[in-house]
Amino acid sequence: MKRLLTFAAVALIAASCAPKPQGVKDAFEGKFYIGTALNAWEITGADTTGVEIVKKHFNSIVAENCMKSEEIHPEENVYNFELADKFVEFGEENDMFIIGHCLVWHSQLAKWFAYDENGEYVTPVVLKQRMKDHITTIMTRYKGRIHGYDVVNEAILEDGSYRKSPFYDILGEEFIPWAFECAHAADPDAELYLNDYGMSDPGRRDGYVKLIKQLQERGLRIDAIGMQAHVGLDYPTLEQFEESLLAFAGTGINVMITEWDMSALPTVNMGANVSDWAEYRKQLDPYKDGLPEEVSAQWNARMKEFMDLFLKHSDVVTRVTAWGVSDEDSWKNGWPIPGRTDYCLLFDRNHEPKPFLNEYLNK
Ligand code: XIL
């Protein structure tokens, strides 16, 4: 009995002496990367507080906007690498797992990309060549430096059918394998991903499982699927989310939580299609002066449930990335209704970690 007590005492002292995790990334060390999207102010260093938080708490980064085609490749023969270069340098200086977002996407698509000088769609041959040039130029520039890419973003709809994007209109389903083929040829060591929102929808889930299998059958490299996880207080259910996570993992590839945020505001749109907007109404923006205690408690409890779900599946979940650093940075303040005040990220407007994170940090 005495020996048992002594053992218990020693264990207790050892536990209390063990260094507590310094940053969020340390709390999840050995489980998955903890990532964030970087905006232009963080990339250029103008947001000094934001940069401090990123260095302390995150070990993976993704560019929020500066690698989308309209920014990085605004005209056919014009590339704008300034911010993307800085973004990659920042990741390298801080030893981070760097993600390129995104190579092929219908939204924030450079205006010239799919059209000829008469404003008509280009031919399949021309579009394939343009996709190849775009992918090859970017991936060659950052070869061995950017570790993984969202190759195709948001290609499948809620019912499992393909989104009718210019890529699909011109090339049909083949645009996806073509993008993966070009990407792998450009940097054979880079990880390649599919990425989308609303992944808990059964139709979209099945559509992606089918697509992953098709890519695999054709011998194309696909490392992971990105579940964006723009979630709300009332959607989706944890069970639906887990069902999709397991269905994706069942294909043998990894799962990444790629754009995590949880809106604390009334839901107006269940998806994340950035071209859908809704009208401002005061009752849809109820927390201008701060989040009431009970809503904050609900938000934190649900975020913890999600994080615990990611931990439960950390054998297949290799990265958890938040879509921004602190609440003031979040795109959700401006979408789907401009001018709202939302509370969806891991750090609040005073740059303090949200309460649910402290439960991991204080372990
Ligand atoms: C968002 C950015 O956060 C905003 O700054 C921009 O105005 C619109 O796009 N799905 C994606 C991301 O894959 O690229 C989107 O990012 C959010 C939805």
Short mmCIF file of C-alpha atoms and ligand atoms in Angstrom, two decimals:
data_model
loop_
_atom_site.label_atom_id
_atom_site.label_comp_id
_atom_site.label_asym_id
_atom_site.label_seq_id
_atom_site.Cartn_x
_atom_site.Cartn_y
_atom_site.Cartn_z
CA MET A 1 0.00 0.00 0.00
CA LYS A 2 2.78 2.35 1.02
CA ARG A 3 4.71 1.58 -2.15
CA LEU A 4 1.62 2.19 -4.17
CA LEU A 5 1.16 5.57 -2.53
CA THR A 6 4.78 6.50 -3.13
CA PHE A 7 4.39 5.50 -6.77
CA ALA A 8 1.25 7.59 -7.08
CA ALA A 9 2.98 10.57 -5.49
CA VAL A 10 5.96 10.29 -7.84
CA ALA A 11 3.65 10.02 -10.85
CA LEU A 12 1.77 13.08 -9.68
CA ILE A 13 4.93 15.13 -9.22
CA ALA A 14 6.26 13.97 -12.61
CA ALA A 15 2.99 14.95 -14.26
CA SER A 16 2.97 18.38 -12.67
CA CYS A 17 6.61 18.94 -13.68
CA ALA A 18 6.01 17.87 -17.29
CA PRO A 19 6.21 20.98 -19.45
CA LYS A 20 2.77 22.20 -20.48
CA PRO A 21 2.30 22.71 -24.18
CA GLN A 22 3.36 26.19 -25.21
CA GLY A 23 1.30 26.57 -28.32
CA VAL A 24 -1.75 24.87 -29.77
CA LYS A 25 0.53 22.98 -32.16
CA ASP A 26 2.43 21.51 -29.20
CA ALA A 27 -0.77 20.29 -27.59
CA PHE A 28 -1.47 18.20 -30.72
CA GLU A 29 2.11 17.15 -31.42
CA GLY A 30 2.25 13.65 -32.82
CA LYS A 31 -1.46 13.78 -33.71
CA PHE A 32 -1.80 16.22 -36.61
CA TYR A 33 -0.57 19.53 -37.93
CA ILE A 34 -2.37 22.59 -36.62
CA GLY A 35 -2.71 25.03 -39.48
CA THR A 36 -4.09 28.43 -40.31
CA ALA A 37 -4.86 30.41 -43.42
CA LEU A 38 -2.70 33.53 -43.81
CA ASN A 39 -4.09 36.78 -45.17
CA ALA A 40 -2.05 39.51 -46.88
CA TRP A 41 -1.44 41.44 -43.63
CA GLU A 42 0.05 38.38 -41.98
CA ILE A 43 2.09 37.43 -45.02
CA THR A 44 3.63 40.92 -45.30
CA GLY A 45 4.12 41.17 -41.53
CA ALA A 46 1.86 44.24 -41.22
CA ASP A 47 -0.28 42.40 -38.65
CA THR A 48 2.46 41.89 -36.05
CA THR A 49 0.19 40.38 -33.40
CA GLY A 50 -1.25 37.98 -35.92
CA VAL A 51 2.23 36.90 -36.97
CA GLU A 52 3.25 36.27 -33.34
CA ILE A 53 0.23 34.02 -32.84
CA VAL A 54 0.93 32.12 -36.04
CA LYS A 55 4.55 31.46 -35.05
CA LYS A 56 3.66 30.35 -31.55
CA HIS A 57 0.60 28.25 -32.22
CA PHE A 58 0.64 26.86 -35.77
CA ASN A 59 2.91 24.53 -37.70
CA SER A 60 1.14 24.58 -41.06
CA ILE A 61 -0.02 27.44 -43.28
CA VAL A 62 -2.17 27.90 -46.36
CA ALA A 63 -2.63 31.11 -48.34
CA GLU A 64 -6.15 32.50 -47.91
CA ASN A 65 -6.23 34.25 -51.30
CA CYS A 66 -2.85 35.01 -52.87
CA MET A 67 -2.44 31.74 -54.77
CA LYS A 68 -5.88 31.75 -56.37
CA SER A 69 -5.70 32.13 -60.13
CA GLU A 70 -7.16 35.67 -60.28
CA GLU A 71 -4.37 36.85 -57.95
CA ILE A 72 -1.38 34.77 -58.97
CA HIS A 73 -2.14 34.57 -62.70
CA PRO A 74 -4.33 37.59 -63.55
CA GLU A 75 -3.56 37.57 -67.29
CA GLU A 76 -2.49 34.80 -69.59
CA ASN A 77 1.14 35.82 -69.66
CA VAL A 78 1.31 37.62 -66.33
CA TYR A 79 2.07 35.93 -63.04
CA ASN A 80 2.12 37.82 -59.77
CA PHE A 81 4.27 35.86 -57.35
CA GLU A 82 5.05 38.61 -54.88
CA LEU A 83 2.80 37.58 -52.00
CA ALA A 84 3.02 33.87 -52.72
CA ASP A 85 6.84 34.07 -52.54
CA LYS A 86 6.62 35.81 -49.16
CA PHE A 87 4.08 33.27 -47.96
CA VAL A 88 6.38 30.37 -48.83
CA GLU A 89 9.43 32.11 -47.29
CA PHE A 90 7.48 32.66 -44.07
CA GLY A 91 6.60 28.98 -43.91
CA GLU A 92 10.17 27.93 -44.54
CA GLU A 93 11.63 30.31 -41.96
CA ASN A 94 9.27 28.88 -39.39
CA ASP A 95 9.63 25.26 -40.43
CA MET A 96 5.99 24.83 -41.37
CA PHE A 97 4.04 22.39 -43.50
CA ILE A 98 3.08 24.62 -46.43
CA ILE A 99 -0.10 24.19 -48.48
CA GLY A 100 -0.82 25.63 -51.91
CA HIS A 101 -4.47 26.69 -52.29
CA CYS A 102 -5.69 26.18 -54.94
CA LEU A 103 -4.78 25.18 -58.50
CA VAL A 104 -8.14 24.62 -60.17
CA TRP A 105 -11.28 26.34 -58.88
CA HIS A 106 -14.32 27.93 -60.56
CA SER A 107 -14.36 30.78 -58.03
CA GLN A 108 -11.81 33.62 -57.95
CA LEU A 109 -10.87 32.23 -61.34
CA ALA A 110 -8.83 34.60 -63.49
CA LYS A 111 -11.19 36.16 -66.04
CA TRP A 112 -9.17 35.12 -69.08
CA PHE A 113 -8.68 31.53 -68.05
CA ALA A 114 -11.52 29.76 -69.82
CA TYR A 115 -12.35 32.32 -72.55
CA ASP A 116 -11.05 33.45 -75.92
CA GLU A 117 -10.79 37.03 -77.22
CA ASN A 118 -14.49 36.98 -78.23
CA GLY A 119 -15.60 36.03 -74.75
CA GLU A 120 -16.46 32.47 -75.84
CA TYR A 121 -15.26 29.34 -74.09
CA VAL A 122 -11.88 28.14 -75.40
CA THR A 123 -11.64 24.68 -76.94
CA PRO A 124 -10.83 21.62 -74.80
CA VAL A 125 -7.30 21.53 -76.25
CA VAL A 126 -6.65 25.16 -75.29
CA LEU A 127 -8.06 24.80 -71.79
CA LYS A 128 -5.98 21.68 -71.13
CA GLN A 129 -2.86 23.55 -72.21
CA ARG A 130 -3.73 26.55 -70.04
CA MET A 131 -4.34 24.33 -67.02
CA LYS A 132 -1.05 22.57 -67.62
CA ASP A 133 0.87 25.85 -67.93
CA HIS A 134 -0.74 27.29 -64.82
CA ILE A 135 -0.13 24.21 -62.67
CA THR A 136 3.38 23.58 -63.99
CA THR A 137 4.54 27.19 -63.58
CA ILE A 138 3.36 27.46 -59.98
CA MET A 139 4.46 24.02 -58.85
CA THR A 140 7.86 24.29 -60.51
CA ARG A 141 8.53 27.61 -58.82
CA TYR A 142 7.78 26.13 -55.40
CA LYS A 143 9.07 22.62 -56.05
CA GLY A 144 10.15 20.92 -52.84
CA ARG A 145 9.02 23.98 -50.85
CA ILE A 146 5.23 23.76 -50.92
CA HIS A 147 4.41 20.35 -49.46
CA GLY A 148 0.84 19.80 -50.57
CA TYR A 149 -1.73 21.33 -52.94
CA ASP A 150 -5.48 21.62 -53.16
CA VAL A 151 -5.39 20.55 -56.79
CA VAL A 152 -9.11 20.79 -57.45
CA ASN A 153 -11.39 22.79 -55.19
CA GLU A 154 -15.19 22.46 -54.89
CA ALA A 155 -15.90 20.26 -57.89
CA ILE A 156 -18.86 18.24 -56.64
CA LEU A 157 -22.33 19.37 -55.65
CA GLU A 158 -24.52 18.33 -52.79
CA ASP A 159 -26.32 15.71 -54.89
CA GLY A 160 -23.05 14.11 -55.97
CA SER A 161 -23.11 15.51 -59.51
CA TYR A 162 -20.32 17.64 -60.95
CA ARG A 163 -20.46 21.41 -60.53
CA LYS A 164 -21.18 23.07 -63.86
CA SER A 165 -18.02 25.17 -63.86
CA PRO A 166 -16.16 26.38 -66.96
CA PHE A 167 -13.74 23.48 -66.42
CA TYR A 168 -16.58 20.99 -66.44
CA ASP A 169 -18.43 22.69 -69.28
CA ILE A 170 -15.39 22.50 -71.52
CA LEU A 171 -13.68 19.28 -70.47
CA GLY A 172 -16.35 17.28 -68.65
CA GLU A 173 -15.25 15.03 -65.79
CA GLU A 174 -11.83 14.66 -67.37
CA PHE A 175 -10.68 18.03 -66.05
CA ILE A 176 -10.03 16.47 -62.66
CA PRO A 177 -7.70 13.61 -63.64
CA TRP A 178 -5.98 16.01 -66.02
CA ALA A 179 -5.27 18.46 -63.19
CA PHE A 180 -3.86 15.68 -61.01
CA GLU A 181 -1.73 14.37 -63.87
CA CYS A 182 -0.24 17.82 -64.52
CA ALA A 183 0.35 18.43 -60.81
CA HIS A 184 2.16 15.15 -60.24
CA ALA A 185 4.33 15.68 -63.30
CA ALA A 186 5.28 19.17 -62.09
CA ASP A 187 6.35 18.13 -58.59
CA PRO A 188 6.34 14.36 -58.02
CA ASP A 189 7.04 14.80 -54.29
CA ALA A 190 4.15 17.15 -53.54
CA GLU A 191 1.06 15.79 -51.84
CA LEU A 192 -2.11 16.25 -53.87
CA TYR A 193 -5.59 16.86 -52.50
CA LEU A 194 -9.24 17.31 -53.41
CA ASN A 195 -11.00 19.91 -51.26
CA ASP A 196 -14.65 20.89 -50.74
CA TYR A 197 -17.29 22.22 -48.36
CA GLY A 198 -20.50 20.56 -47.20
CA MET A 199 -18.76 17.21 -47.03
CA SER A 200 -21.37 15.84 -44.62
CA ASP A 201 -24.02 15.89 -47.34
CA PRO A 202 -24.53 12.23 -48.26
CA GLY A 203 -24.64 12.98 -52.00
CA ARG A 204 -21.39 14.92 -52.01
CA ARG A 205 -19.81 12.28 -49.77
CA ASP A 206 -20.68 9.50 -52.23
CA GLY A 207 -19.58 11.64 -55.16
CA TYR A 208 -16.14 12.12 -53.66
CA VAL A 209 -15.73 8.48 -52.66
CA LYS A 210 -16.48 7.55 -56.28
CA LEU A 211 -14.10 10.19 -57.62
CA ILE A 212 -11.23 9.19 -55.31
CA LYS A 213 -11.62 5.57 -56.42
CA GLN A 214 -11.60 6.60 -60.08
CA LEU A 215 -8.37 8.55 -59.63
CA GLN A 216 -6.83 5.61 -57.78
CA GLU A 217 -7.91 3.15 -60.47
CA ARG A 218 -6.15 5.31 -63.04
CA GLY A 219 -2.98 5.19 -60.97
CA LEU A 220 -3.05 8.93 -60.19
CA ARG A 221 -1.54 10.27 -57.00
CA ILE A 222 -4.08 11.46 -54.42
CA ASP A 223 -2.92 11.79 -50.82
CA ALA A 224 -5.83 13.30 -48.96
CA ILE A 225 -9.26 14.80 -49.14
CA GLY A 226 -9.83 18.20 -47.57
CA MET A 227 -13.02 18.61 -45.57
CA GLN A 228 -13.29 22.40 -45.39
CA ALA A 229 -15.48 22.29 -42.27
CA HIS A 230 -17.13 25.72 -42.44
CA VAL A 231 -19.62 24.64 -39.82
CA GLY A 232 -22.29 26.33 -37.72
CA LEU A 233 -23.89 25.93 -34.32
CA ASP A 234 -26.68 23.87 -35.85
CA TYR A 235 -25.05 22.03 -38.76
CA PRO A 236 -23.85 19.47 -39.54
CA THR A 237 -24.34 16.81 -36.90
CA LEU A 238 -21.16 15.26 -35.54
CA GLU A 239 -22.46 11.89 -36.70
CA GLN A 240 -22.85 13.05 -40.31
CA PHE A 241 -19.41 14.60 -40.26
CA GLU A 242 -17.86 11.43 -38.83
CA GLU A 243 -19.67 9.28 -41.37
CA SER A 244 -18.08 11.25 -44.21
CA LEU A 245 -14.67 11.26 -42.56
CA LEU A 246 -14.81 7.47 -42.27
CA ALA A 247 -16.12 7.01 -45.82
CA PHE A 248 -13.17 9.05 -47.17
CA ALA A 249 -10.67 7.24 -44.94
CA GLY A 250 -12.12 3.97 -46.25
CA THR A 251 -10.64 4.71 -49.67
CA GLY A 252 -7.18 4.54 -48.10
CA ILE A 253 -6.26 8.22 -48.28
CA ASN A 254 -5.82 10.70 -45.44
CA VAL A 255 -8.35 13.29 -44.33
CA MET A 256 -7.49 16.91 -43.71
CA ILE A 257 -9.70 19.46 -42.00
CA THR A 258 -8.75 22.35 -44.22
CA GLU A 259 -10.79 25.50 -43.55
CA TRP A 260 -12.24 25.03 -40.09
CA ASP A 261 -14.42 27.75 -38.65
CA MET A 262 -17.71 27.73 -36.76
CA SER A 263 -20.08 30.62 -37.20
CA ALA A 264 -21.79 31.73 -34.00
CA LEU A 265 -24.43 33.64 -35.95
CA PRO A 266 -27.86 32.61 -37.24
CA THR A 267 -27.48 30.36 -40.25
CA VAL A 268 -28.41 31.86 -43.59
CA ASN A 269 -26.66 29.54 -45.98
CA MET A 270 -25.56 25.97 -45.36
CA GLY A 271 -22.90 25.84 -48.03
CA ALA A 272 -19.80 27.88 -48.70
CA ASN A 273 -20.24 28.83 -52.32
CA VAL A 274 -18.63 32.27 -52.22
CA SER A 275 -20.80 33.65 -55.01
CA ASP A 276 -24.03 33.23 -52.97
CA TRP A 277 -24.92 36.35 -50.98
CA ALA A 278 -27.76 37.29 -48.66
CA GLU A 279 -29.22 40.62 -47.62
CA TYR A 280 -28.18 42.30 -44.33
CA ARG A 281 -30.80 42.19 -41.62
CA LYS A 282 -30.24 43.31 -38.05
CA GLN A 283 -31.62 40.13 -36.52
CA LEU A 284 -29.07 38.10 -38.47
CA ASP A 285 -26.27 40.09 -36.80
CA PRO A 286 -27.25 39.92 -33.13
CA TYR A 287 -23.87 40.01 -31.37
CA LYS A 288 -22.28 43.28 -32.53
CA ASP A 289 -21.32 44.16 -28.95
CA GLY A 290 -20.01 40.78 -27.89
CA LEU A 291 -21.01 37.14 -27.73
CA PRO A 292 -23.43 36.34 -24.89
CA GLU A 293 -22.03 33.92 -22.32
CA GLU A 294 -24.49 31.14 -23.16
CA VAL A 295 -23.77 31.29 -26.91
CA SER A 296 -20.04 31.33 -26.23
CA ALA A 297 -20.44 28.27 -23.98
CA GLN A 298 -22.40 26.49 -26.69
CA TRP A 299 -19.81 27.43 -29.34
CA ASN A 300 -16.89 26.24 -27.22
CA ALA A 301 -18.56 22.98 -26.27
CA ARG A 302 -19.26 22.20 -29.93
CA MET A 303 -15.76 23.15 -31.07
CA LYS A 304 -14.38 20.78 -28.44
CA GLU A 305 -16.64 18.02 -29.73
CA PHE A 306 -15.25 18.55 -33.23
CA MET A 307 -11.66 18.64 -31.99
CA ASP A 308 -12.24 15.46 -29.99
CA LEU A 309 -13.65 13.85 -33.13
CA PHE A 310 -10.51 14.83 -35.06
CA LEU A 311 -8.39 13.38 -32.24
CA LYS A 312 -10.42 10.17 -32.23
CA HIS A 313 -9.48 9.76 -35.89
CA SER A 314 -5.94 11.09 -35.71
CA ASP A 315 -4.74 7.88 -37.41
CA VAL A 316 -6.17 9.30 -40.65
CA VAL A 317 -6.59 13.01 -39.89
CA THR A 318 -3.18 14.50 -40.63
CA ARG A 319 -3.93 18.23 -40.48
CA VAL A 320 -6.46 20.52 -38.85
CA THR A 321 -6.37 24.00 -40.37
CA ALA A 322 -8.45 26.97 -39.22
CA TRP A 323 -9.55 29.46 -41.88
CA GLY A 324 -7.82 32.44 -40.28
CA VAL A 325 -6.19 33.36 -36.98
CA SER A 326 -8.50 35.55 -34.90
CA ASP A 327 -12.18 36.41 -35.13
CA GLU A 328 -11.57 39.81 -36.67
CA ASP A 329 -9.78 38.14 -39.63
CA SER A 330 -12.55 35.75 -40.54
CA TRP A 331 -14.12 35.85 -43.99
CA LYS A 332 -17.39 35.00 -42.24
CA ASN A 333 -17.66 38.63 -41.04
CA GLY A 334 -18.21 39.47 -44.70
CA TRP A 335 -19.92 36.37 -46.11
CA PRO A 336 -22.68 35.42 -46.90
CA ILE A 337 -23.80 38.78 -45.47
CA PRO A 338 -21.37 41.69 -45.50
CA GLY A 339 -20.84 43.62 -42.29
CA ARG A 340 -21.72 41.07 -39.62
CA THR A 341 -19.70 40.40 -36.48
CA ASP A 342 -18.92 36.71 -36.18
CA TYR A 343 -16.91 34.70 -33.67
CA CYS A 344 -15.73 31.65 -35.55
CA LEU A 345 -11.98 31.16 -35.11
CA LEU A 346 -9.56 29.79 -32.51
CA PHE A 347 -8.47 33.21 -31.19
CA ASP A 348 -10.80 36.03 -30.12
CA ARG A 349 -10.61 39.72 -31.01
CA ASN A 350 -8.19 40.27 -28.12
CA HIS A 351 -5.99 37.54 -29.61
CA GLU A 352 -6.65 35.21 -26.69
CA PRO A 353 -7.14 31.49 -27.31
CA LYS A 354 -10.78 30.48 -27.03
CA PRO A 355 -11.72 28.62 -23.82
CA PHE A 356 -12.08 25.20 -25.47
CA LEU A 357 -8.41 25.33 -26.49
CA ASN A 358 -7.31 25.94 -22.93
CA GLU A 359 -8.60 22.51 -22.08
CA TYR A 360 -5.92 21.05 -24.36
CA LEU A 361 -3.27 23.61 -23.49
CA ASN A 362 -3.60 23.02 -19.75
CA LYS A 363 -3.27 19.26 -19.91
C1 XIL B 1 -12.50 32.88 -49.09
C2 XIL B 1 -11.55 33.91 -48.46
O1 XIL B 1 -11.45 33.64 -47.08
C3 XIL B 1 -12.08 35.31 -48.67
O2 XIL B 1 -11.13 36.27 -48.22
C4 XIL B 1 -12.36 35.53 -50.17
O3 XIL B 1 -12.95 36.81 -50.33
C5 XIL B 1 -13.30 34.48 -50.70
O4 XIL B 1 -12.73 33.18 -50.45
N1 XIL B 1 -13.79 27.99 -49.74
C6 XIL B 1 -12.48 28.12 -50.11
C7 XIL B 1 -11.73 29.35 -49.73
O5 XIL B 1 -11.88 27.17 -50.63
O6 XIL B 1 -10.75 29.69 -50.68
C8 XIL B 1 -12.67 30.52 -49.51
O7 XIL B 1 -11.90 31.61 -49.02
C9 XIL B 1 -13.77 30.13 -48.57
C10 XIL B 1 -14.59 29.00 -49.12
#
